[in-house]
Amino acid sequence: MSGHSEATGGMGGALDGILVADFSRVLAGPYATMLLADLGADVVKVERPGRGDDTRSWGPPYDADGTATYYLGINRNKRSVVLDLTDPAELAAARELARRADVVVQNFRPGTMERYGLGYADVAADNPDVVYCSITGFGSGPGADLPGYDLLAQAMGGLMSVTGARADEPVKAGVAVVDVITGLHATVGILAALRHRDVTGAGQHLEVNLLSSLLSMLVNQASGYVSAGVVPGILGNAHPSVVPYQLLPTADRPLAVAVGTDAQFVALCRVLGIPDTAEDARYARNAGRVRDRESLIATLSERTALLTADDLATALRAAGVPCGPVNDLAGAFDLATELGLDPVVEIDRPGRAWPDRQVANPIGLADTPPAYRRPAPRLGEHTAQVLAWLGTPQEPASPALRTAPTPLEENR
């Protein structure tokens, strides 16, 4: 399918013409399909009758219409169609949607889609160039029956073992980072598979899972274990390999200081009025600072506590030392706005006087930027439209419809 968005100056998005059948719910899958939708793909979100996506009820907070903001934040630019996969006629419609799709995304437990004739082998039999993405918690092998919740992945995958203030109090990250990074990996995999299809004409099945995504996300910590057998522990806000790279106290609020080089450490000590510390053999090189971090941080903290965070940050930045205060979300969005990053977009909802406010897509494409065609859909908002386009199972669509404009494009 194809279409054009006014938000891209009359140009189609980078993924214009790509139809995505989205059978995913909660976070990892919907986040991936929202990114695809922002980039121009036409995403049809298949939801169960009555309740829809679980996140529709995950609140508070709610917006002015009483809709859970969790759901709103990861489902814009999509169409919602309600299908009961236990109903033969509606299951046929779901299969027809998958047959026409360029991309199918699903995050049911392994085996579920196969029971409905919607697994990769079934879909590819009628749609051999489909890119089919399966998202699981712990893979499709022995871990297939483990529930794929972000909290469990953070705990079982080692993230909590390196997060927190004390070794006996592991802490999860303040957002479902494993779901998000898995969604990003799914998006990258889908784009790579689409490029492969462009070259060869062949589709393929790709799989991503929470555990593998987390292990990859642990980067230096995971590499330290794999390459050197080092099992890291909890260091709070400190860094295992770079010092000082953490929060330091000031007279009013903590300040994050990220000293990545020996030269920056010299500059830090000069600003704090303790140049002799930079010349101390224990601290002159990063390896020594890591080894003797406790005594060094105590010395630095005595000096940083004498200044306010703003005054210290101004002095350190002037000296070339990376630093910044700890902001809440209000402060973070204010900062992004001050820096001209336009972190918030407004999407008009027909029939309502006020727009939906959304976090902007962070990808800055010069010629085919992300577009915001519609807010997150109401449950089943596009069911009649999509079913009319799909037709009946006895009247299968021509394959040409997968790349030609269709009635679905009328409401882009």
PDB file of N, CA and C in Angstrom, residues 90-154:
ATOM      1  N   GLU A  90     -13.882 -14.829  11.594  1.00  0.00           N
ATOM      2  CA  GLU A  90     -12.929 -13.801  11.972  1.00  0.00           C
ATOM      3  C   GLU A  90     -11.500 -14.318  11.899  1.00  0.00           C
ATOM      4  N   LEU A  91     -11.309 -15.607  12.177  1.00  0.00           N
ATOM      5  CA  LEU A  91      -9.995 -16.200  11.995  1.00  0.00           C
ATOM      6  C   LEU A  91      -9.602 -16.166  10.513  1.00  0.00           C
ATOM      7  N   ALA A  92     -10.565 -16.398   9.643  1.00  0.00           N
ATOM      8  CA  ALA A  92     -10.286 -16.334   8.204  1.00  0.00           C
ATOM      9  C   ALA A  92      -9.834 -14.939   7.811  1.00  0.00           C
ATOM     10  N   ALA A  93     -10.457 -13.931   8.427  1.00  0.00           N
ATOM     11  CA  ALA A  93     -10.047 -12.557   8.141  1.00  0.00           C
ATOM     12  C   ALA A  93      -8.624 -12.301   8.625  1.00  0.00           C
ATOM     13  N   ALA A  94      -8.285 -12.844   9.793  1.00  0.00           N
ATOM     14  CA  ALA A  94      -6.925 -12.678  10.313  1.00  0.00           C
ATOM     15  C   ALA A  94      -5.917 -13.352   9.393  1.00  0.00           C
ATOM     16  N   ARG A  95      -6.262 -14.509   8.883  1.00  0.00           N
ATOM     17  CA  ARG A  95      -5.358 -15.204   7.972  1.00  0.00           C
ATOM     18  C   ARG A  95      -5.204 -14.437   6.664  1.00  0.00           C
ATOM     19  N   GLU A  96      -6.291 -13.845   6.210  1.00  0.00           N
ATOM     20  CA  GLU A  96      -6.215 -13.049   4.979  1.00  0.00           C
ATOM     21  C   GLU A  96      -5.335 -11.819   5.177  1.00  0.00           C
ATOM     22  N   LEU A  97      -5.462 -11.196   6.346  1.00  0.00           N
ATOM     23  CA  LEU A  97      -4.595 -10.051   6.654  1.00  0.00           C
ATOM     24  C   LEU A  97      -3.132 -10.476   6.641  1.00  0.00           C
ATOM     25  N   ALA A  98      -2.826 -11.608   7.258  1.00  0.00           N
ATOM     26  CA  ALA A  98      -1.453 -12.095   7.279  1.00  0.00           C
ATOM     27  C   ALA A  98      -0.975 -12.459   5.879  1.00  0.00           C
ATOM     28  N   ARG A  99      -1.895 -12.958   5.047  1.00  0.00           N
ATOM     29  CA  ARG A  99      -1.514 -13.327   3.685  1.00  0.00           C
ATOM     30  C   ARG A  99      -1.122 -12.106   2.863  1.00  0.00           C
ATOM     31  N   ARG A 100      -1.772 -10.989   3.142  1.00  0.00           N
ATOM     32  CA  ARG A 100      -1.479  -9.774   2.377  1.00  0.00           C
ATOM     33  C   ARG A 100      -0.307  -8.979   2.945  1.00  0.00           C
ATOM     34  N   ALA A 101       0.057  -9.261   4.171  1.00  0.00           N
ATOM     35  CA  ALA A 101       1.023  -8.402   4.864  1.00  0.00           C
ATOM     36  C   ALA A 101       2.438  -8.571   4.329  1.00  0.00           C
ATOM     37  N   ASP A 102       3.182  -7.479   4.389  1.00  0.00           N
ATOM     38  CA  ASP A 102       4.621  -7.537   4.157  1.00  0.00           C
ATOM     39  C   ASP A 102       5.339  -8.030   5.410  1.00  0.00           C
ATOM     40  N   VAL A 103       4.790  -7.650   6.562  1.00  0.00           N
ATOM     41  CA  VAL A 103       5.407  -7.986   7.849  1.00  0.00           C
ATOM     42  C   VAL A 103       4.323  -8.480   8.795  1.00  0.00           C
ATOM     43  N   VAL A 104       4.600  -9.557   9.504  1.00  0.00           N
ATOM     44  CA  VAL A 104       3.743 -10.032  10.588  1.00  0.00           C
ATOM     45  C   VAL A 104       4.573  -9.989  11.870  1.00  0.00           C
ATOM     46  N   VAL A 105       4.010  -9.396  12.918  1.00  0.00           N
ATOM     47  CA  VAL A 105       4.679  -9.328  14.216  1.00  0.00           C
ATOM     48  C   VAL A 105       3.767  -9.963  15.258  1.00  0.00           C
ATOM     49  N   GLN A 106       4.324 -10.870  16.065  1.00  0.00           N
ATOM     50  CA  GLN A 106       3.510 -11.509  17.103  1.00  0.00           C
ATOM     51  C   GLN A 106       4.380 -11.833  18.309  1.00  0.00           C
ATOM     52  N   ASN A 107       3.783 -11.752  19.489  1.00  0.00           N
ATOM     53  CA  ASN A 107       4.520 -12.097  20.716  1.00  0.00           C
ATOM     54  C   ASN A 107       3.706 -12.994  21.633  1.00  0.00           C
ATOM     55  N   PHE A 108       2.906 -13.893  21.031  1.00  0.00           N
ATOM     56  CA  PHE A 108       2.247 -14.926  21.818  1.00  0.00           C
ATOM     57  C   PHE A 108       3.272 -15.956  22.281  1.00  0.00           C
ATOM     58  N   ARG A 109       2.894 -16.754  23.246  1.00  0.00           N
ATOM     59  CA  ARG A 109       3.765 -17.854  23.640  1.00  0.00           C
ATOM     60  C   ARG A 109       3.980 -18.778  22.446  1.00  0.00           C
ATOM     61  N   PRO A 110       5.188 -19.335  22.298  1.00  0.00           N
ATOM     62  CA  PRO A 110       5.459 -20.231  21.175  1.00  0.00           C
ATOM     63  C   PRO A 110       4.393 -21.315  21.057  1.00  0.00           C
ATOM     64  N   GLY A 111       3.912 -21.517  19.851  1.00  0.00           N
ATOM     65  CA  GLY A 111       2.893 -22.529  19.581  1.00  0.00           C
ATOM     66  C   GLY A 111       1.498 -21.972  19.456  1.00  0.00           C
ATOM     67  N   THR A 112       1.250 -20.778  20.027  1.00  0.00           N
ATOM     68  CA  THR A 112      -0.105 -20.224  20.011  1.00  0.00           C
ATOM     69  C   THR A 112      -0.551 -19.873  18.596  1.00  0.00           C
ATOM     70  N   MET A 113       0.266 -19.142  17.865  1.00  0.00           N
ATOM     71  CA  MET A 113      -0.118 -18.753  16.503  1.00  0.00           C
ATOM     72  C   MET A 113      -0.266 -19.976  15.607  1.00  0.00           C
ATOM     73  N   GLU A 114       0.559 -20.994  15.835  1.00  0.00           N
ATOM     74  CA  GLU A 114       0.456 -22.217  15.028  1.00  0.00           C
ATOM     75  C   GLU A 114      -0.901 -22.886  15.211  1.00  0.00           C
ATOM     76  N   ARG A 115      -1.445 -22.817  16.408  1.00  0.00           N
ATOM     77  CA  ARG A 115      -2.745 -23.443  16.663  1.00  0.00           C
ATOM     78  C   ARG A 115      -3.856 -22.799  15.854  1.00  0.00           C
ATOM     79  N   TYR A 116      -3.660 -21.558  15.481  1.00  0.00           N
ATOM     80  CA  TYR A 116      -4.668 -20.838  14.701  1.00  0.00           C
ATOM     81  C   TYR A 116      -4.328 -20.796  13.212  1.00  0.00           C
ATOM     82  N   GLY A 117      -3.324 -21.543  12.810  1.00  0.00           N
ATOM     83  CA  GLY A 117      -2.930 -21.504  11.411  1.00  0.00           C
ATOM     84  C   GLY A 117      -2.287 -20.191  11.019  1.00  0.00           C
ATOM     85  N   LEU A 118      -1.707 -19.510  12.005  1.00  0.00           N
ATOM     86  CA  LEU A 118      -1.083 -18.210  11.765  1.00  0.00           C
ATOM     87  C   LEU A 118       0.415 -18.230  12.057  1.00  0.00           C
ATOM     88  N   GLY A 119       0.983 -19.423  12.245  1.00  0.00           N
ATOM     89  CA  GLY A 119       2.419 -19.527  12.434  1.00  0.00           C
ATOM     90  C   GLY A 119       3.164 -19.213  11.152  1.00  0.00           C
ATOM     91  N   TYR A 120       4.477 -19.126  11.252  1.00  0.00           N
ATOM     92  CA  TYR A 120       5.258 -18.731  10.081  1.00  0.00           C
ATOM     93  C   TYR A 120       5.056 -19.686   8.907  1.00  0.00           C
ATOM     94  N   ALA A 121       5.110 -20.983   9.154  1.00  0.00           N
ATOM     95  CA  ALA A 121       4.981 -21.942   8.053  1.00  0.00           C
ATOM     96  C   ALA A 121       3.640 -21.794   7.345  1.00  0.00           C
ATOM     97  N   ASP A 122       2.576 -21.589   8.117  1.00  0.00           N
ATOM     98  CA  ASP A 122       1.246 -21.437   7.527  1.00  0.00           C
ATOM     99  C   ASP A 122       1.157 -20.154   6.704  1.00  0.00           C
ATOM    100  N   VAL A 123       1.641 -19.045   7.265  1.00  0.00           N
ATOM    101  CA  VAL A 123       1.558 -17.767   6.569  1.00  0.00           C
ATOM    102  C   VAL A 123       2.440 -17.774   5.333  1.00  0.00           C
ATOM    103  N   ALA A 124       3.668 -18.307   5.471  1.00  0.00           N
ATOM    104  CA  ALA A 124       4.604 -18.300   4.348  1.00  0.00           C
ATOM    105  C   ALA A 124       4.148 -19.205   3.206  1.00  0.00           C
ATOM    106  N   ALA A 125       3.340 -20.193   3.500  1.00  0.00           N
ATOM    107  CA  ALA A 125       2.854 -21.078   2.434  1.00  0.00           C
ATOM    108  C   ALA A 125       2.056 -20.286   1.400  1.00  0.00           C
ATOM    109  N   ASP A 126       1.294 -19.298   1.863  1.00  0.00           N
ATOM    110  CA  ASP A 126       0.508 -18.459   0.954  1.00  0.00           C
ATOM    111  C   ASP A 126       1.162 -17.108   0.686  1.00  0.00           C
ATOM    112  N   ASN A 127       2.161 -16.776   1.480  1.00  0.00           N
ATOM    113  CA  ASN A 127       2.790 -15.451   1.397  1.00  0.00           C
ATOM    114  C   ASN A 127       4.299 -15.641   1.571  1.00  0.00           C
ATOM    115  N   PRO A 128       4.960 -16.228   0.568  1.00  0.00           N
ATOM    116  CA  PRO A 128       6.361 -16.644   0.752  1.00  0.00           C
ATOM    117  C   PRO A 128       7.350 -15.519   0.975  1.00  0.00           C
ATOM    118  N   ASP A 129       7.004 -14.290   0.620  1.00  0.00           N
ATOM    119  CA  ASP A 129       7.953 -13.194   0.833  1.00  0.00           C
ATOM    120  C   ASP A 129       7.667 -12.409   2.105  1.00  0.00           C
ATOM    121  N   VAL A 130       6.870 -13.002   3.007  1.00  0.00           N
ATOM    122  CA  VAL A 130       6.546 -12.317   4.254  1.00  0.00           C
ATOM    123  C   VAL A 130       7.761 -12.267   5.181  1.00  0.00           C
ATOM    124  N   VAL A 131       7.898 -11.152   5.878  1.00  0.00           N
ATOM    125  CA  VAL A 131       8.861 -11.028   6.972  1.00  0.00           C
ATOM    126  C   VAL A 131       8.077 -11.259   8.250  1.00  0.00           C
ATOM    127  N   TYR A 132       8.371 -12.333   8.943  1.00  0.00           N
ATOM    128  CA  TYR A 132       7.574 -12.772  10.092  1.00  0.00           C
ATOM    129  C   TYR A 132       8.446 -12.676  11.345  1.00  0.00           C
ATOM    130  N   CYS A 133       8.045 -11.823  12.267  1.00  0.00           N
ATOM    131  CA  CYS A 133       8.838 -11.574  13.479  1.00  0.00           C
ATOM    132  C   CYS A 133       8.132 -12.140  14.706  1.00  0.00           C
ATOM    133  N   SER A 134       8.812 -13.064  15.393  1.00  0.00           N
ATOM    134  CA  SER A 134       8.301 -13.637  16.637  1.00  0.00           C
ATOM    135  C   SER A 134       9.103 -13.086  17.808  1.00  0.00           C
ATOM    136  N   ILE A 135       8.402 -12.574  18.811  1.00  0.00           N
ATOM    137  CA  ILE A 135       9.040 -12.028  20.011  1.00  0.00           C
ATOM    138  C   ILE A 135       8.632 -12.887  21.197  1.00  0.00           C
ATOM    139  N   THR A 136       9.624 -13.415  21.914  1.00  0.00           N
ATOM    140  CA  THR A 136       9.347 -14.258  23.074  1.00  0.00           C
ATOM    141  C   THR A 136      10.111 -13.736  24.286  1.00  0.00           C
ATOM    142  N   GLY A 137       9.806 -14.326  25.429  1.00  0.00           N
ATOM    143  CA  GLY A 137      10.527 -13.955  26.640  1.00  0.00           C
ATOM    144  C   GLY A 137      11.879 -14.625  26.730  1.00  0.00           C
ATOM    145  N   PHE A 138      11.893 -15.948  26.520  1.00  0.00           N
ATOM    146  CA  PHE A 138      13.109 -16.718  26.734  1.00  0.00           C
ATOM    147  C   PHE A 138      13.371 -17.714  25.606  1.00  0.00           C
ATOM    148  N   GLY A 139      12.950 -17.377  24.395  1.00  0.00           N
ATOM    149  CA  GLY A 139      13.203 -18.216  23.246  1.00  0.00           C
ATOM    150  C   GLY A 139      12.085 -19.209  22.989  1.00  0.00           C
ATOM    151  N   SER A 140      12.194 -19.936  21.880  1.00  0.00           N
ATOM    152  CA  SER A 140      11.162 -20.888  21.489  1.00  0.00           C
ATOM    153  C   SER A 140      11.553 -22.325  21.797  1.00  0.00           C
ATOM    154  N   GLY A 141      12.688 -22.526  22.493  1.00  0.00           N
ATOM    155  CA  GLY A 141      13.124 -23.868  22.865  1.00  0.00           C
ATOM    156  C   GLY A 141      12.702 -24.226  24.267  1.00  0.00           C
ATOM    157  N   PRO A 142      13.645 -24.654  25.123  1.00  0.00           N
ATOM    158  CA  PRO A 142      13.302 -25.036  26.495  1.00  0.00           C
ATOM    159  C   PRO A 142      12.680 -23.912  27.312  1.00  0.00           C
ATOM    160  N   GLY A 143      12.928 -22.644  26.925  1.00  0.00           N
ATOM    161  CA  GLY A 143      12.351 -21.516  27.675  1.00  0.00           C
ATOM    162  C   GLY A 143      11.001 -21.061  27.172  1.00  0.00           C
ATOM    163  N   ALA A 144      10.393 -21.841  26.271  1.00  0.00           N
ATOM    164  CA  ALA A 144       9.145 -21.412  25.638  1.00  0.00           C
ATOM    165  C   ALA A 144       8.014 -21.199  26.629  1.00  0.00           C
ATOM    166  N   ASP A 145       7.996 -21.964  27.721  1.00  0.00           N
ATOM    167  CA  ASP A 145       6.886 -21.866  28.667  1.00  0.00           C
ATOM    168  C   ASP A 145       7.113 -20.813  29.748  1.00  0.00           C
ATOM    169  N   LEU A 146       8.281 -20.185  29.763  1.00  0.00           N
ATOM    170  CA  LEU A 146       8.537 -19.148  30.765  1.00  0.00           C
ATOM    171  C   LEU A 146       7.826 -17.866  30.361  1.00  0.00           C
ATOM    172  N   PRO A 147       7.092 -17.247  31.282  1.00  0.00           N
ATOM    173  CA  PRO A 147       6.365 -16.020  30.938  1.00  0.00           C
ATOM    174  C   PRO A 147       7.325 -14.870  30.647  1.00  0.00           C
ATOM    175  N   GLY A 148       7.029 -14.131  29.591  1.00  0.00           N
ATOM    176  CA  GLY A 148       7.935 -13.084  29.140  1.00  0.00           C
ATOM    177  C   GLY A 148       7.616 -11.717  29.709  1.00  0.00           C
ATOM    178  N   TYR A 149       7.820 -11.558  30.998  1.00  0.00           N
ATOM    179  CA  TYR A 149       7.608 -10.250  31.624  1.00  0.00           C
ATOM    180  C   TYR A 149       8.952  -9.554  31.843  1.00  0.00           C
ATOM    181  N   ASP A 150       8.970  -8.248  31.634  1.00  0.00           N
ATOM    182  CA  ASP A 150      10.202  -7.477  31.752  1.00  0.00           C
ATOM    183  C   ASP A 150      10.842  -7.642  33.129  1.00  0.00           C
ATOM    184  N   LEU A 151      10.047  -7.598  34.179  1.00  0.00           N
ATOM    185  CA  LEU A 151      10.593  -7.741  35.535  1.00  0.00           C
ATOM    186  C   LEU A 151      11.345  -9.056  35.692  1.00  0.00           C
ATOM    187  N   LEU A 152      10.759 -10.134  35.180  1.00  0.00           N
ATOM    188  CA  LEU A 152      11.411 -11.436  35.280  1.00  0.00           C
ATOM    189  C   LEU A 152      12.702 -11.458  34.472  1.00  0.00           C
ATOM    190  N   ALA A 153      12.685 -10.843  33.293  1.00  0.00           N
ATOM    191  CA  ALA A 153      13.895 -10.794  32.479  1.00  0.00           C
ATOM    192  C   ALA A 153      14.996 -10.003  33.180  1.00  0.00           C
ATOM    193  N   GLN A 154      14.632  -8.865  33.795  1.00  0.00           N
ATOM    194  CA  GLN A 154      15.637  -8.084  34.510  1.00  0.00           C
ATOM    195  C   GLN A 154      16.242  -8.887  35.662  1.00  0.00           C
TER     196      GLN A 154
END
